[in-house]
Amino acid sequence: MAEAKDLDSTERNATRFPKQTAFNLGDVVTGNAKVLSETEKERLEQQNKRMVTPFQAQKLEQEARKHWDLFYKRNENRFFKDRHWTTREFAELLSSESGPEASENVQETKQVDSVESKIMLEVGCGVGNLIFPLIEDGHRDYFIYACDLSPRAVDLVRQHNLYDERYMKAFPCDITTEEVFTTLSEGCLDIVTLIFVLSAIHPEKFRSVAGTIYRLLKPGGVLLFRDYGLYDMAQLRFKPGHKIAENFYMRQDGTRSYYFAEREVAELFQEVGFTVLVNSYIHRRTINPKENIDVPRIFVQGKFQKPNISNI
């Protein structure tokens, strides 16, 4: 009944937030959550029969950094594909001949090709699958900060042949704490990306992360968000023994994943002061005929802006 109630609420709010353009053939951009079949409902019910114990859940939280370090020790840069799609779906990442001036609040003024740049932070940079495609595609008119919970991931970023501190700086950071403010000052960023990152964080810390990002952005700055959507294929595949809490799961390797409702994401960022520019479910099929792969995926994607002082 709780799931049905959640769906009803989602349906009532389906037209509440502006929707973005569909960028891939076959994408369905909507405010509606997936309608579950009876078989899928049964799968979710089965997950509740054996939950992760409170002791195990606490241990996973305490050892989150260790699990991600082990993940990158095993996989290095071979697991995630480079994200060449980001400038197509987030035009804010495109180069412009004259971007906003870099904030004077950054502890050390950076220049790229002797031109003052706008400043971006990628939260949860992994091994650089977002930032290095940007560099390869010539988007160098802004300075990029990149942080990750895993020091091993940050080391791999620094070892990349395109890593150059003239236009980027990678550093280890737990974004759920105040640690980021040892590197960046409040109100110094034009863009923050939070792409497939928040889902790996305990839901009790979502609001503090959103608040930290709000503090880091300049007035008028934009947060670009994408993450796993409610009832995504990966959520439905979890077996009993992996569910930590509602929509929050433990993977086999000890990392964790949360699955977001569209309205939940918008309300989270609104609560800390953001304005919703767009916010949508994206229903997408990942198809590879050669490998006989046809997988339905669900993401939540949005853009959220820190209001300009003059508009407050």
Short mmCIF file of N, CA and C in Angstrom, two decimals, residues 136-200:
data_model
loop_
_atom_site.label_atom_id
_atom_site.label_comp_id
_atom_site.label_asym_id
_atom_site.label_seq_id
_atom_site.Cartn_x
_atom_site.Cartn_y
_atom_site.Cartn_z
N GLU A 136 38.82 16.87 -23.77
CA GLU A 136 39.06 16.36 -25.13
C GLU A 136 38.26 17.14 -26.17
N ASP A 137 37.05 17.53 -25.79
CA ASP A 137 36.18 18.25 -26.73
C ASP A 137 36.45 19.75 -26.77
N GLY A 138 37.47 20.19 -26.07
CA GLY A 138 37.90 21.58 -26.16
C GLY A 138 37.22 22.55 -25.22
N HIS A 139 36.51 22.03 -24.21
CA HIS A 139 35.81 22.92 -23.28
C HIS A 139 36.76 23.30 -22.14
N ARG A 140 37.63 24.26 -22.45
CA ARG A 140 38.67 24.64 -21.49
C ARG A 140 38.57 26.09 -21.07
N ASP A 141 37.43 26.71 -21.30
CA ASP A 141 37.33 28.12 -20.92
C ASP A 141 36.77 28.27 -19.52
N TYR A 142 36.76 27.18 -18.73
CA TYR A 142 36.45 27.29 -17.31
C TYR A 142 37.36 26.35 -16.53
N PHE A 143 37.59 26.71 -15.28
CA PHE A 143 38.45 25.90 -14.43
C PHE A 143 37.62 24.82 -13.76
N ILE A 144 38.15 23.60 -13.73
CA ILE A 144 37.42 22.45 -13.20
C ILE A 144 38.05 21.98 -11.90
N TYR A 145 37.25 21.99 -10.85
CA TYR A 145 37.60 21.26 -9.63
C TYR A 145 36.87 19.92 -9.67
N ALA A 146 37.52 18.87 -9.17
CA ALA A 146 36.92 17.55 -9.17
C ALA A 146 37.27 16.86 -7.86
N CYS A 147 36.26 16.34 -7.17
CA CYS A 147 36.54 15.68 -5.89
C CYS A 147 35.86 14.32 -5.85
N ASP A 148 36.40 13.45 -5.02
CA ASP A 148 35.81 12.12 -4.84
C ASP A 148 36.14 11.62 -3.44
N LEU A 149 35.24 10.79 -2.92
CA LEU A 149 35.45 10.19 -1.60
C LEU A 149 36.67 9.30 -1.60
N SER A 150 36.96 8.65 -2.73
CA SER A 150 38.05 7.69 -2.82
C SER A 150 39.37 8.36 -3.20
N PRO A 151 40.37 8.33 -2.31
CA PRO A 151 41.69 8.87 -2.68
C PRO A 151 42.30 8.13 -3.86
N ARG A 152 42.00 6.83 -3.97
CA ARG A 152 42.55 6.06 -5.09
C ARG A 152 41.99 6.58 -6.42
N ALA A 153 40.70 6.90 -6.46
CA ALA A 153 40.11 7.46 -7.68
C ALA A 153 40.77 8.79 -8.03
N VAL A 154 40.99 9.63 -7.04
CA VAL A 154 41.63 10.93 -7.28
C VAL A 154 43.05 10.74 -7.81
N ASP A 155 43.78 9.76 -7.28
CA ASP A 155 45.12 9.47 -7.79
C ASP A 155 45.06 9.07 -9.26
N LEU A 156 44.07 8.27 -9.65
CA LEU A 156 43.93 7.87 -11.05
C LEU A 156 43.63 9.07 -11.94
N VAL A 157 42.83 10.01 -11.44
CA VAL A 157 42.58 11.24 -12.20
C VAL A 157 43.88 12.00 -12.41
N ARG A 158 44.65 12.12 -11.36
CA ARG A 158 45.91 12.88 -11.45
C ARG A 158 46.93 12.22 -12.36
N GLN A 159 46.82 10.91 -12.55
CA GLN A 159 47.76 10.19 -13.42
C GLN A 159 47.35 10.23 -14.89
N HIS A 160 46.14 10.72 -15.17
CA HIS A 160 45.64 10.77 -16.55
C HIS A 160 46.50 11.71 -17.38
N ASN A 161 46.72 11.35 -18.65
CA ASN A 161 47.60 12.18 -19.49
C ASN A 161 47.03 13.56 -19.76
N LEU A 162 45.72 13.76 -19.58
CA LEU A 162 45.11 15.07 -19.80
C LEU A 162 45.02 15.91 -18.52
N TYR A 163 45.43 15.34 -17.41
CA TYR A 163 45.36 16.11 -16.16
C TYR A 163 46.40 17.21 -16.18
N ASP A 164 45.96 18.43 -15.96
CA ASP A 164 46.86 19.59 -16.01
C ASP A 164 46.32 20.64 -15.05
N GLU A 165 47.08 20.98 -14.05
CA GLU A 165 46.59 21.90 -13.02
C GLU A 165 46.50 23.34 -13.50
N ARG A 166 46.80 23.58 -14.76
CA ARG A 166 46.50 24.90 -15.32
C ARG A 166 44.99 25.09 -15.46
N TYR A 167 44.25 23.98 -15.66
CA TYR A 167 42.82 24.12 -15.85
C TYR A 167 41.99 23.12 -15.06
N MET A 168 42.60 22.43 -14.08
CA MET A 168 41.83 21.55 -13.21
C MET A 168 42.59 21.24 -11.93
N LYS A 169 41.83 20.83 -10.92
CA LYS A 169 42.42 20.38 -9.67
C LYS A 169 41.53 19.30 -9.09
N ALA A 170 42.12 18.11 -8.87
CA ALA A 170 41.39 17.00 -8.28
C ALA A 170 41.84 16.83 -6.83
N PHE A 171 40.87 16.56 -5.95
CA PHE A 171 41.22 16.40 -4.54
C PHE A 171 40.24 15.44 -3.86
N PRO A 172 40.73 14.67 -2.88
CA PRO A 172 39.83 13.78 -2.14
C PRO A 172 38.97 14.58 -1.18
N CYS A 173 37.71 14.17 -1.04
CA CYS A 173 36.79 14.93 -0.20
C CYS A 173 35.55 14.11 0.10
N ASP A 174 35.11 14.16 1.35
CA ASP A 174 33.82 13.59 1.75
C ASP A 174 32.81 14.73 1.72
N ILE A 175 31.98 14.74 0.69
CA ILE A 175 31.07 15.87 0.48
C ILE A 175 29.97 15.91 1.54
N THR A 176 29.83 14.86 2.35
CA THR A 176 28.82 14.86 3.41
C THR A 176 29.31 15.61 4.65
N THR A 177 30.57 16.09 4.63
CA THR A 177 31.14 16.84 5.73
C THR A 177 31.48 18.26 5.26
N GLU A 178 32.14 19.03 6.13
CA GLU A 178 32.57 20.39 5.78
C GLU A 178 33.94 20.39 5.09
N GLU A 179 34.46 19.20 4.77
CA GLU A 179 35.82 19.06 4.25
C GLU A 179 36.06 19.87 2.98
N VAL A 180 35.05 20.01 2.13
CA VAL A 180 35.23 20.70 0.85
C VAL A 180 35.64 22.15 1.04
N PHE A 181 35.28 22.75 2.19
CA PHE A 181 35.57 24.17 2.41
C PHE A 181 37.04 24.42 2.76
N THR A 182 37.83 23.36 2.90
CA THR A 182 39.28 23.55 3.03
C THR A 182 39.92 23.82 1.68
N THR A 183 39.21 23.52 0.60
CA THR A 183 39.72 23.76 -0.76
C THR A 183 38.97 24.89 -1.46
N LEU A 184 37.66 24.97 -1.24
CA LEU A 184 36.83 25.96 -1.92
C LEU A 184 36.11 26.84 -0.91
N SER A 185 35.87 28.07 -1.30
CA SER A 185 35.16 29.02 -0.44
C SER A 185 33.69 29.09 -0.83
N GLU A 186 32.87 29.56 0.08
CA GLU A 186 31.45 29.72 -0.22
C GLU A 186 31.26 30.73 -1.36
N GLY A 187 30.28 30.46 -2.21
CA GLY A 187 29.93 31.39 -3.27
C GLY A 187 30.96 31.53 -4.36
N CYS A 188 31.75 30.47 -4.63
CA CYS A 188 32.83 30.60 -5.61
C CYS A 188 32.56 29.89 -6.93
N LEU A 189 31.50 29.08 -7.02
CA LEU A 189 31.32 28.23 -8.19
C LEU A 189 30.17 28.69 -9.08
N ASP A 190 30.35 28.49 -10.39
CA ASP A 190 29.30 28.77 -11.36
C ASP A 190 28.46 27.53 -11.64
N ILE A 191 29.11 26.36 -11.62
CA ILE A 191 28.44 25.10 -11.96
C ILE A 191 28.90 24.02 -10.99
N VAL A 192 27.96 23.19 -10.54
CA VAL A 192 28.29 21.97 -9.81
C VAL A 192 27.58 20.82 -10.53
N THR A 193 28.31 19.73 -10.76
CA THR A 193 27.67 18.53 -11.31
C THR A 193 27.58 17.48 -10.22
N LEU A 194 26.43 16.82 -10.17
CA LEU A 194 26.17 15.76 -9.18
C LEU A 194 25.49 14.63 -9.97
N ILE A 195 26.31 13.84 -10.62
CA ILE A 195 25.83 12.86 -11.59
C ILE A 195 26.15 11.45 -11.13
N PHE A 196 25.11 10.68 -10.81
CA PHE A 196 25.24 9.32 -10.26
C PHE A 196 26.15 9.30 -9.04
N VAL A 197 25.91 10.26 -8.14
CA VAL A 197 26.72 10.38 -6.92
C VAL A 197 25.85 10.35 -5.68
N LEU A 198 24.78 11.15 -5.66
CA LEU A 198 23.96 11.26 -4.45
C LEU A 198 23.40 9.89 -4.06
N SER A 199 23.13 9.05 -5.04
CA SER A 199 22.56 7.72 -4.76
C SER A 199 23.49 6.84 -3.94
N ALA A 200 24.78 7.13 -3.93
CA ALA A 200 25.74 6.34 -3.18
C ALA A 200 25.88 6.80 -1.73
#
